[in-house]
Coordinates of C-alpha atoms and ligand atoms in Angstrom, one line a residue:
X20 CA -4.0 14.5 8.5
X21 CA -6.2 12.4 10.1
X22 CA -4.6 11.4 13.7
X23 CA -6.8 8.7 14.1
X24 CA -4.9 7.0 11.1
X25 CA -1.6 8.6 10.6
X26 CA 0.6 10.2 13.3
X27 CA 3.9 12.1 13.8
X28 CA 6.2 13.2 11.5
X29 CA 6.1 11.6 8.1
X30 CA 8.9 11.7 6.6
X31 CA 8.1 12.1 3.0
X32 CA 5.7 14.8 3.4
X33 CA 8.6 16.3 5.5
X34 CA 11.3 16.8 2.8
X35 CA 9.1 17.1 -0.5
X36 CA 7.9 20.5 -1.7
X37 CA 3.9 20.9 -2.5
X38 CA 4.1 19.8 -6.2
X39 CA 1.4 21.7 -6.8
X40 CA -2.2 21.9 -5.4
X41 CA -5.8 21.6 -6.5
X42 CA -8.7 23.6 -5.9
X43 CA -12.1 22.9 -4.2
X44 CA -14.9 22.5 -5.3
X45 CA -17.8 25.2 -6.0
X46 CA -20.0 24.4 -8.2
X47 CA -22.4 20.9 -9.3
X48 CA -20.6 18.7 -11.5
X49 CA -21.5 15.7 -13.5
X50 CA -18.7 13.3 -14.8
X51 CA -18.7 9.2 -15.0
X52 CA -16.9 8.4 -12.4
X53 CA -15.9 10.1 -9.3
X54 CA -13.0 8.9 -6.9
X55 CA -13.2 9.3 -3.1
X56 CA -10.1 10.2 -1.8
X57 CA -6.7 11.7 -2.7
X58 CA -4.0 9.1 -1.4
X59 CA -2.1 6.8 -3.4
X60 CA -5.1 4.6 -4.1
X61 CA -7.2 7.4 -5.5
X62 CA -4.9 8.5 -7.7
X63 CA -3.9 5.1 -9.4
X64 CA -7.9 4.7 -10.0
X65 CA -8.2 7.8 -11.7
X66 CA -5.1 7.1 -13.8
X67 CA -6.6 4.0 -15.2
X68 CA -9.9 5.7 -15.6
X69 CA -7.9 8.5 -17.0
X70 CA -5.9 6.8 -19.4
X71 CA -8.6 4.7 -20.4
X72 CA -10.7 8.1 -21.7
X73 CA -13.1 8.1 -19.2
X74 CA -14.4 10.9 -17.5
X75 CA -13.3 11.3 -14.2
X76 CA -12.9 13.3 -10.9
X77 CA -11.2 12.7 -8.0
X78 CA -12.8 14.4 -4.6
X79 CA -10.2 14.8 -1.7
X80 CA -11.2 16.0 1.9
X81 CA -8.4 16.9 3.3
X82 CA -4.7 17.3 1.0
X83 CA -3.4 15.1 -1.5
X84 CA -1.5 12.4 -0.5
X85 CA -1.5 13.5 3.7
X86 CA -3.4 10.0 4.8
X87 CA -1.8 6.3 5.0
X88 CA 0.1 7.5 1.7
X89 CA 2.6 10.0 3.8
X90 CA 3.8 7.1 6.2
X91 CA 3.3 3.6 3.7
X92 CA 7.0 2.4 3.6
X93 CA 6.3 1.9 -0.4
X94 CA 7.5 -2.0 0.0
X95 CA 5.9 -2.6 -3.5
X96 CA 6.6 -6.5 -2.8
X97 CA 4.9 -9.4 -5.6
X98 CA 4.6 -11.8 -1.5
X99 CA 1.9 -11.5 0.6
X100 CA 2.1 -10.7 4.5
X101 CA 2.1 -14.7 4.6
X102 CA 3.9 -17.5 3.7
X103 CA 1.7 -19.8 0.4
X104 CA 1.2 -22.8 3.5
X105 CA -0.3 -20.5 5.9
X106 CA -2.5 -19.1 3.8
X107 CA -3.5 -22.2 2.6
X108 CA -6.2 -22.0 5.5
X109 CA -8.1 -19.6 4.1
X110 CA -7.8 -19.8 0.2
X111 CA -5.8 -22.4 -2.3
X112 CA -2.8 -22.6 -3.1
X113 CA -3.4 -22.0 -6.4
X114 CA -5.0 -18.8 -5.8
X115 CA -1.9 -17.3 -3.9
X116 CA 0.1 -18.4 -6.6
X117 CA -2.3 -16.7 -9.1
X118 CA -1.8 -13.6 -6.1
X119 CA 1.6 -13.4 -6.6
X120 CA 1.8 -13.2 -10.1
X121 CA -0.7 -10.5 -10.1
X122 CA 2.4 -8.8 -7.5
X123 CA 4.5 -9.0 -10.7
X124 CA 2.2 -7.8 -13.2
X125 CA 1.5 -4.4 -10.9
X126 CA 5.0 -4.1 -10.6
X127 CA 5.9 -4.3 -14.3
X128 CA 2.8 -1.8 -14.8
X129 CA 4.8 1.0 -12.4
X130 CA 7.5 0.3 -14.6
X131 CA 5.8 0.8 -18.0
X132 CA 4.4 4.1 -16.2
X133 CA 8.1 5.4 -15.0
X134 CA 9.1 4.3 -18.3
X135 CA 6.6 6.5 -20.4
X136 CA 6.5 9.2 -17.8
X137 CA 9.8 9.4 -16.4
X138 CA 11.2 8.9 -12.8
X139 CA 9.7 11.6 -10.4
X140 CA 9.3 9.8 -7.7
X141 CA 12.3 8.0 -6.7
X142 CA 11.6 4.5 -7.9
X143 CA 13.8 2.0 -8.2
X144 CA 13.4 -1.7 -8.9
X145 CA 14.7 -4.0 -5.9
X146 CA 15.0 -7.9 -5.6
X147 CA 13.6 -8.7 -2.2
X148 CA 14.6 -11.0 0.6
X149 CA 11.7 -13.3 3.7
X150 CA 14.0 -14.5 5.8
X151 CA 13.9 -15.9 9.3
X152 CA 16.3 -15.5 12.4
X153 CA 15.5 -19.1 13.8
X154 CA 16.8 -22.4 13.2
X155 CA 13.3 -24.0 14.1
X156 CA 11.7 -22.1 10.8
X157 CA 14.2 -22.7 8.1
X158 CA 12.1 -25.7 7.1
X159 CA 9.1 -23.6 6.3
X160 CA 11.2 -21.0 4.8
X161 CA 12.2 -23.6 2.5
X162 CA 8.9 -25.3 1.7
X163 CA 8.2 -21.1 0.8
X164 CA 11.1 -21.3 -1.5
X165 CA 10.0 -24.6 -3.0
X166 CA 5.9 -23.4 -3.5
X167 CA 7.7 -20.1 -5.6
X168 CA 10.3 -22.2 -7.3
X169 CA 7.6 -24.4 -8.5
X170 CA 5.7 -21.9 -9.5
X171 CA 8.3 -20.7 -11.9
X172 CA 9.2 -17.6 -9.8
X173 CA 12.7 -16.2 -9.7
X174 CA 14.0 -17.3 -6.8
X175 CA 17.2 -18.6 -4.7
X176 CA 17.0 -20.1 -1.1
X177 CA 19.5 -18.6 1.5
X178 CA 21.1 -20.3 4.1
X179 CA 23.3 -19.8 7.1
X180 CA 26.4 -21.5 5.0
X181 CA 25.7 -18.7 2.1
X182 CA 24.1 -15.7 4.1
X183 CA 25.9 -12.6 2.3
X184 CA 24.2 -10.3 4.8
X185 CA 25.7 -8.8 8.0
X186 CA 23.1 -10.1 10.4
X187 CA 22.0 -13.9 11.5
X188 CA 19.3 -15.6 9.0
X189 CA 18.8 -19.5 9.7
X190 CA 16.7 -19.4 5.9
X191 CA 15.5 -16.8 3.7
X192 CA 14.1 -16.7 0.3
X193 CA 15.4 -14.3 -2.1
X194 CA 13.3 -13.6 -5.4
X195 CA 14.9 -11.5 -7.9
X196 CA 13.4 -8.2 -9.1
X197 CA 10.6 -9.0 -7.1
X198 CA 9.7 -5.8 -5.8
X199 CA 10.3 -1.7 -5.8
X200 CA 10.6 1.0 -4.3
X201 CA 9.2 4.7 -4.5
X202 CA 8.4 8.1 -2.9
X203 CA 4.2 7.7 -2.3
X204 CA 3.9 11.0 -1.8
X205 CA 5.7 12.0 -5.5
X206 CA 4.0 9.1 -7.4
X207 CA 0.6 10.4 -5.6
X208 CA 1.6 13.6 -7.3
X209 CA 3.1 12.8 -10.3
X210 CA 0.2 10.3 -11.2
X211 CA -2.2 13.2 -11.0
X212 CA -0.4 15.2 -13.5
X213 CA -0.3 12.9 -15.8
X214 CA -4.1 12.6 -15.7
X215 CA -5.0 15.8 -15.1
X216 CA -3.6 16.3 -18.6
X217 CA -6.0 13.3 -20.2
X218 CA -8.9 15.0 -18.2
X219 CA -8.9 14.6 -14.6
X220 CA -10.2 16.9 -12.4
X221 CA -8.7 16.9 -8.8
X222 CA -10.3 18.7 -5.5
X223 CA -8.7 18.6 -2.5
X224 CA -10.4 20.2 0.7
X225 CA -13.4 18.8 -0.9
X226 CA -14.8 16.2 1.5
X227 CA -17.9 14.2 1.0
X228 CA -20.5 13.8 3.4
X229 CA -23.3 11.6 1.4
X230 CA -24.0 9.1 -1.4
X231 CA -27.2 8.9 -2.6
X232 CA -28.1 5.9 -4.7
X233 CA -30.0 6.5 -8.0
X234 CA -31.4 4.0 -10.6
X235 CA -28.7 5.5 -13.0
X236 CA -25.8 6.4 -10.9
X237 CA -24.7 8.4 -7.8
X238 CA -25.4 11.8 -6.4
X239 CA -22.9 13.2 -4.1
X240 CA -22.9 15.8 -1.3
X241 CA -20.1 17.7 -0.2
X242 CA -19.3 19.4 2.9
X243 CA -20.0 23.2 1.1
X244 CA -23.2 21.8 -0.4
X245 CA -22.2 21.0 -3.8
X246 CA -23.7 18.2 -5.8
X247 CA -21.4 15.3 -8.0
X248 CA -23.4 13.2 -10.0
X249 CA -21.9 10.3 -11.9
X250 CA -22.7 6.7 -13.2
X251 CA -20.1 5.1 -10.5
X252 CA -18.4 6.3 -6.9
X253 CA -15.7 4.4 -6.1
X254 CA -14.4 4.4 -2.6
X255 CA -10.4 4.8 -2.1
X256 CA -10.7 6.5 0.9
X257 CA -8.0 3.8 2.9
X258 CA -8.9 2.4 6.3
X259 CA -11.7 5.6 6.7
X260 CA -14.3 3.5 5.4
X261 CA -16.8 4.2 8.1
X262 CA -19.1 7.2 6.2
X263 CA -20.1 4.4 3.6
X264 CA -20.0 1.3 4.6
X265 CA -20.4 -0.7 7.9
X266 CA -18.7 -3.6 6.5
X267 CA -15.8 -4.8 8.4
X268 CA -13.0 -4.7 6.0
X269 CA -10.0 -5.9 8.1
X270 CA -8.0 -6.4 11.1
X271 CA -6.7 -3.0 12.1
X272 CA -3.2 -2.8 13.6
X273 CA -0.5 0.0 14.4
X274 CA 2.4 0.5 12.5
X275 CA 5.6 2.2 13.4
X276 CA 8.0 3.6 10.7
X277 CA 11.5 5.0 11.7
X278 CA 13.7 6.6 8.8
X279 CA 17.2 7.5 9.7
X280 CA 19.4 10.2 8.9
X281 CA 21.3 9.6 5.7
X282 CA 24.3 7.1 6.3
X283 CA 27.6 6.7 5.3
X284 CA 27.7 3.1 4.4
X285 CA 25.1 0.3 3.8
X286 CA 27.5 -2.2 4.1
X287 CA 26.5 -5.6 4.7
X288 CA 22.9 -5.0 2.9
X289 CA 23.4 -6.8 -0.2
X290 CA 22.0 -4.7 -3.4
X291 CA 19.9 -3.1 -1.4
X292 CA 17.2 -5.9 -1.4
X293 CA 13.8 -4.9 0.3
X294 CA 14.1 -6.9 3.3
X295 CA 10.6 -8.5 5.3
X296 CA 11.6 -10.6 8.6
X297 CA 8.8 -13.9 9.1
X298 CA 8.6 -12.3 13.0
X299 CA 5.3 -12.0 14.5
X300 CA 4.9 -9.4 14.5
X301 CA 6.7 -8.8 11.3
X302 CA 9.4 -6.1 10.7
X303 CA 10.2 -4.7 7.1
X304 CA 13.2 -2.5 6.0
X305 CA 14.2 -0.1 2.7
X306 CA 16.9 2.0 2.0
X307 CA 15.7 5.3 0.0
X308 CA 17.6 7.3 -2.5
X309 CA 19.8 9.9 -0.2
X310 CA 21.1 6.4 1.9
X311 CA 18.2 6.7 4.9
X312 CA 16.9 3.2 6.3
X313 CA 13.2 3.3 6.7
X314 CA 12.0 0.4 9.1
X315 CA 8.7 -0.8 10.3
X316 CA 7.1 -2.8 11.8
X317 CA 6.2 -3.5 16.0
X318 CA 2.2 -3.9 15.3
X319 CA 0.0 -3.5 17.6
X320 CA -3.7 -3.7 18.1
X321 CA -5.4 -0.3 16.9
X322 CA -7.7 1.7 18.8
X323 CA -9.0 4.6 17.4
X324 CA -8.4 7.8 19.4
X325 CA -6.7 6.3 21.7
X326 CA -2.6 6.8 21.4
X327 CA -0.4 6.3 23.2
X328 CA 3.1 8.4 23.5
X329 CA 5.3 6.7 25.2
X330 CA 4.3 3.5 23.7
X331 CA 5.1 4.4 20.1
X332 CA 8.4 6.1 21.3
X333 CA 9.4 2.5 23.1
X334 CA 8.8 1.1 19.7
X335 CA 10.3 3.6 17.9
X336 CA 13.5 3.0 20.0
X337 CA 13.2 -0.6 19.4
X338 CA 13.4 -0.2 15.6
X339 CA 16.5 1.9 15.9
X340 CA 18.3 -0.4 18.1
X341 CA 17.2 -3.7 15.4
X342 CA 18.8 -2.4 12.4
X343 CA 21.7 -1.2 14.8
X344 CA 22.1 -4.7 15.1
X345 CA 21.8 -5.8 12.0
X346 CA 23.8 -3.6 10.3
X347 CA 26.8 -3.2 13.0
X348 CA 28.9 -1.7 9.9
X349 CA 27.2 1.0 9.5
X350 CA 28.3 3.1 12.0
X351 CA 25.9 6.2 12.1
X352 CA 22.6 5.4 12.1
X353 CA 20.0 7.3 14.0
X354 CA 16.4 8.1 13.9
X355 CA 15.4 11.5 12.3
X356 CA 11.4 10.4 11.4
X357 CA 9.1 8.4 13.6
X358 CA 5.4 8.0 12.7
X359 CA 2.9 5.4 12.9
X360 CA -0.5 4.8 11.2
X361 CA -3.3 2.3 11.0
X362 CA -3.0 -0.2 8.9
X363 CA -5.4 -3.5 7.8
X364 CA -5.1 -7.0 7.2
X365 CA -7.2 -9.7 5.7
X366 CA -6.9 -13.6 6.3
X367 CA -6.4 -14.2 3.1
X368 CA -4.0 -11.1 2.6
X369 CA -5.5 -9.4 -0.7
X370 CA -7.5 -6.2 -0.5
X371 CA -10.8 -5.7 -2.0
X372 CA -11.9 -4.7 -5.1
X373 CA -15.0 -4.4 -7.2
X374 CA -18.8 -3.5 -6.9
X375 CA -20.8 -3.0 -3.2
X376 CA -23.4 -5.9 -3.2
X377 CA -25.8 -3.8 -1.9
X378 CA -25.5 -0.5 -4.3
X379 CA -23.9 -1.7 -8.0
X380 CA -23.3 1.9 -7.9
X381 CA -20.7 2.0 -5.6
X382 CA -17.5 0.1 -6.1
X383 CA -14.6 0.1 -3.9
X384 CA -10.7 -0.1 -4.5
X385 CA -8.9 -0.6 -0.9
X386 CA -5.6 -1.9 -1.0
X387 CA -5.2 -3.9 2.2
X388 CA -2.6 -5.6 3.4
X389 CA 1.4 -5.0 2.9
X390 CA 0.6 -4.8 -0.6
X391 CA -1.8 -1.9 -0.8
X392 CA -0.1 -0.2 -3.6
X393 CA 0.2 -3.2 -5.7
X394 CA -3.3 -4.0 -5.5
X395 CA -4.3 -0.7 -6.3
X396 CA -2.8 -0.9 -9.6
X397 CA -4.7 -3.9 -10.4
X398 CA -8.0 -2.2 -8.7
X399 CA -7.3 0.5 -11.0
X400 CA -6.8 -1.9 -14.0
X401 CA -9.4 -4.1 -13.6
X402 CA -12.0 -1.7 -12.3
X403 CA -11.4 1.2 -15.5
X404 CA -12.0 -2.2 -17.4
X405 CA -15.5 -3.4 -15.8
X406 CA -16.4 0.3 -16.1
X407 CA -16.0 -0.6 -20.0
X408 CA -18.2 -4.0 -19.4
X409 CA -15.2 -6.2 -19.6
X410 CA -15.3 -7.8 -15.9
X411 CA -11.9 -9.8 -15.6
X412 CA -11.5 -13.0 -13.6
X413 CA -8.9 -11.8 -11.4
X414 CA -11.7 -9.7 -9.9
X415 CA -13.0 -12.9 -8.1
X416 CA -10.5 -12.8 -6.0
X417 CA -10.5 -9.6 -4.5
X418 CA -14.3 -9.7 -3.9
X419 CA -16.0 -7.4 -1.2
X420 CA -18.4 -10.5 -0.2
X421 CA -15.8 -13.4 0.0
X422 CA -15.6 -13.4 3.5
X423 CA -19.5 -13.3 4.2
X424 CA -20.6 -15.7 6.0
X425 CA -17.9 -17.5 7.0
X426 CA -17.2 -15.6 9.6
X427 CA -14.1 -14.2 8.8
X428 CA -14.0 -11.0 10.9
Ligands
LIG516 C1 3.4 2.8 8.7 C2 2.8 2.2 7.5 C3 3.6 1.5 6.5 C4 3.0 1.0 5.4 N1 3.8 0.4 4.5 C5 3.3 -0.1 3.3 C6 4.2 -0.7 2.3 O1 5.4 -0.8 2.5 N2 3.6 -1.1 1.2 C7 2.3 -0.9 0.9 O2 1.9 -1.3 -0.2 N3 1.5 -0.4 1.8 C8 1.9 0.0 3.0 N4 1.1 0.5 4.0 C9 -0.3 0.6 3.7 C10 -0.4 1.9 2.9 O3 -0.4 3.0 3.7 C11 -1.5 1.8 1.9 O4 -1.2 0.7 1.0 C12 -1.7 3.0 1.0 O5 -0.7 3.9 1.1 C13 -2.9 3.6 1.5 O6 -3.2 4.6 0.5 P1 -4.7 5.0 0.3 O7 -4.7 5.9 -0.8 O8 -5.5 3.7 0.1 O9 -5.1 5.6 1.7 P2 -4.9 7.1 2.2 O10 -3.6 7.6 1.8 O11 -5.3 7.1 3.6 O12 -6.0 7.9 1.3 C14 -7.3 7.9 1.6 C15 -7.8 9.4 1.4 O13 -9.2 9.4 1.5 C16 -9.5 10.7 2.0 N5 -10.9 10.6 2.5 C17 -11.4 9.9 3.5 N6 -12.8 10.1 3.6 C18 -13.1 11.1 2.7 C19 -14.3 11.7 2.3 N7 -15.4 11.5 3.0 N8 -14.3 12.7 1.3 C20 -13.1 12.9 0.7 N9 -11.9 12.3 1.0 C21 -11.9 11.4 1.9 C22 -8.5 10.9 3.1 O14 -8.4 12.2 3.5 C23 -7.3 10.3 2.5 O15 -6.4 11.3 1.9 C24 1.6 1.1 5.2 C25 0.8 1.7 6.1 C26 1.4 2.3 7.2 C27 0.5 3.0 8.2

């Protein structure tokens, strides 16, 4: 584990057995495309690539799923960090719109895969619920309601006069079946074995140490010397994007997870709804299978190597004592994980997606934002597709260059 990007005690590499594990790699290869990276992002790719019959391998430096994917919350949520109005700043309307239907589409994709596969990793659908605490943002909470109603989306507004939850929301909008939840580090796992099986080939303790850019394709270098060549390298190594790129691909932040002890109740949380507070910054909550509340949240500016103790333990404390008062019938809750990781935004809250501009070689699938894993799976769609020649106009949108020059960062 990197402890520049992921720290403490993650809870679901805590209480999961090793699934299995890969080997490294010792010899030159040659395959079509080869994957950087072993999270959650990695393995999507190479599933798409996978099922789509191309050649692939996937090239992990350290252990499967031990980066950002042991700590993401796995919040798979069709909203974006921001409200439509907010956003509409920095993009159109339209386009978040277009952004959150793409949310559903990923989502129903995880469900066609759990479907044909079968549940190993916990997943479960969830409605989800923005809400806000104060009386002065009901209004835009409501204009929120009125952009998604419009747009056809399943949703209801909630008020104080009809709030069925135990603590105080002044507006909230609550969309039905618009999100899941998983187990990251058993999806990670689970996705891998299914492609493994159409052809995948997995190295862990493998890390990669240079591209080199051909006319035809890519030649990789490992850390023992070994050689990768391949028509395309795609890059899904999370926010450790520093190796091969200098692009700025974000705002970087903190995050703090707590995840409780089982429970005995979850009284006054309402079907278990994924839950996302408009707060700044914002704070999100889940419930997992064996009753436990994961929360997050606290953000603050991230600094790499620099962390500090007593800091994340304040916020860690903080966390407990919110959904203590949130949830005042529930009478045992208490912290048994606390970890924190980097995480990154963009102002228009989508990730990026597609060919470098420099090297049409290299192609990148990073899934920033609070819906990394969702735009994975369309990163993995799309991208297995373009590999094909079929580039989809979706793809725009995620663009590596849409920020340039506008001086975004
Ligand atoms: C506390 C926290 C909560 C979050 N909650 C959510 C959430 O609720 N929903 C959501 O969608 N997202 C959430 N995120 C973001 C989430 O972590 C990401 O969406 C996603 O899990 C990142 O997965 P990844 O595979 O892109 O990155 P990682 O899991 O970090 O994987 C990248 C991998 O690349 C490997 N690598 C790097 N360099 C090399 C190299 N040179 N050679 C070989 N391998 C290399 C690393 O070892 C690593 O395993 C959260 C993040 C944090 C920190």
């Amino acid at each position: 584990m990197d402890l520049h990007y992921a720290q403490g005690e993650a809870i679901f590499t805590k209480v999961n057995q090793v699934p299995r594990q890969y080997p490294y790699l010792t010899e030159d290869i040659e395959t079509e495309v080869v994957v950087i990276g072993g999270g959650v992002t990695g393995a999507i790719v190479s599933y798409y690539m996978s099922e789509a019959g191309i050649r692939c391998t996937l090239l992990e430096k350290s252990r499967i799923a031990h980066g950002s994917t042991s700590i993401t919350t796995s919040l798979l949520q069709y909203e974006l960090d921001s409200n439509a109005r907010e956003l509409e700043q920095y993009t159109s309307l339209q386009n978040v719109v277009r952004s959150y239907k793409l949310g559903l589409k990923a989502l129903k994709e995880i469900d066609n895969f759990i479907q044909v596969y079968g549940n190993q990793c916990e997943y479960a659908k969830r409605d989800t619920l923005l809400y806000t605490n104060k009386q002065a943002e009901s209004a835009q909470m409501e204009e929120e309601y009125k952009v998604r109603k419009e747009a056809g989306l399943p949703v209801d507004f909630i008020g104080s006069e009809n709030n069925p939850f135990s603590f105080e929301l002044k507006g909230g909008v609550y969309s039905h079946e618009g999100g899941a939840q998983l187990d990251p580090y058993q999806y990670t796992h689970q996705l891998l074995e299914v492609s493994t099986q159409k052809g995948l080939k997995v190295y862990e303790n493998t890390e990669v140490i240079k591209i080199s850019y051909l006319a035809e394709g890519v030649e990789l270098e490992t850390v023992y010397g070994h050689k990768v060549k391949a028509k395309k390298v795609i890059l899904a190594t999370g926010y450790d994007t520093g190796r091969f790129s200098n692009r700025n691909f974000g705002t970087k932040t903190v995050t703090y997870n707590i995840a409780t002890k089982p429970v005995s109740t979850l009284e006054g949380w309402m079907n278990k709804v994924l839950i996302r507070d408009n707060n700044d910054p914002y704070h999100y909550y889940r419930t997992t299978q064996d009753h436990r509340i994961l929360a997050g949240g606290e953000d603050i500016p991230f600094n790499p190597g620099i962390f500090d103790e007593q800091a994340a333990d304040e916020r860690y404390d903080r966390l407990e004592q919110k959904i203590k008062e949130m949830f005042p019938n529930i009478p045992d809750i208490e912290k048994e994980y606390t970890y924190c990781g980097a995480f990154a935004s963009t102002q228009d809250n989508l990730g990026f997606i597609g060919p470098d501009t420099k090297h049409q070689h290299l192609w990148y699938c990073l899934g920033y934002g609070a819906n990394g894993i969702l735009f994975a799976i369309l990163g993995g769609l799309m991208l297995s597709k373009l590999y094909k020649g079929e580039k989809d106009d979706d793809l725009d949108l995620f663009r590596i260059d849409r920020f340039d020059g506008r001086g975004m960062f």
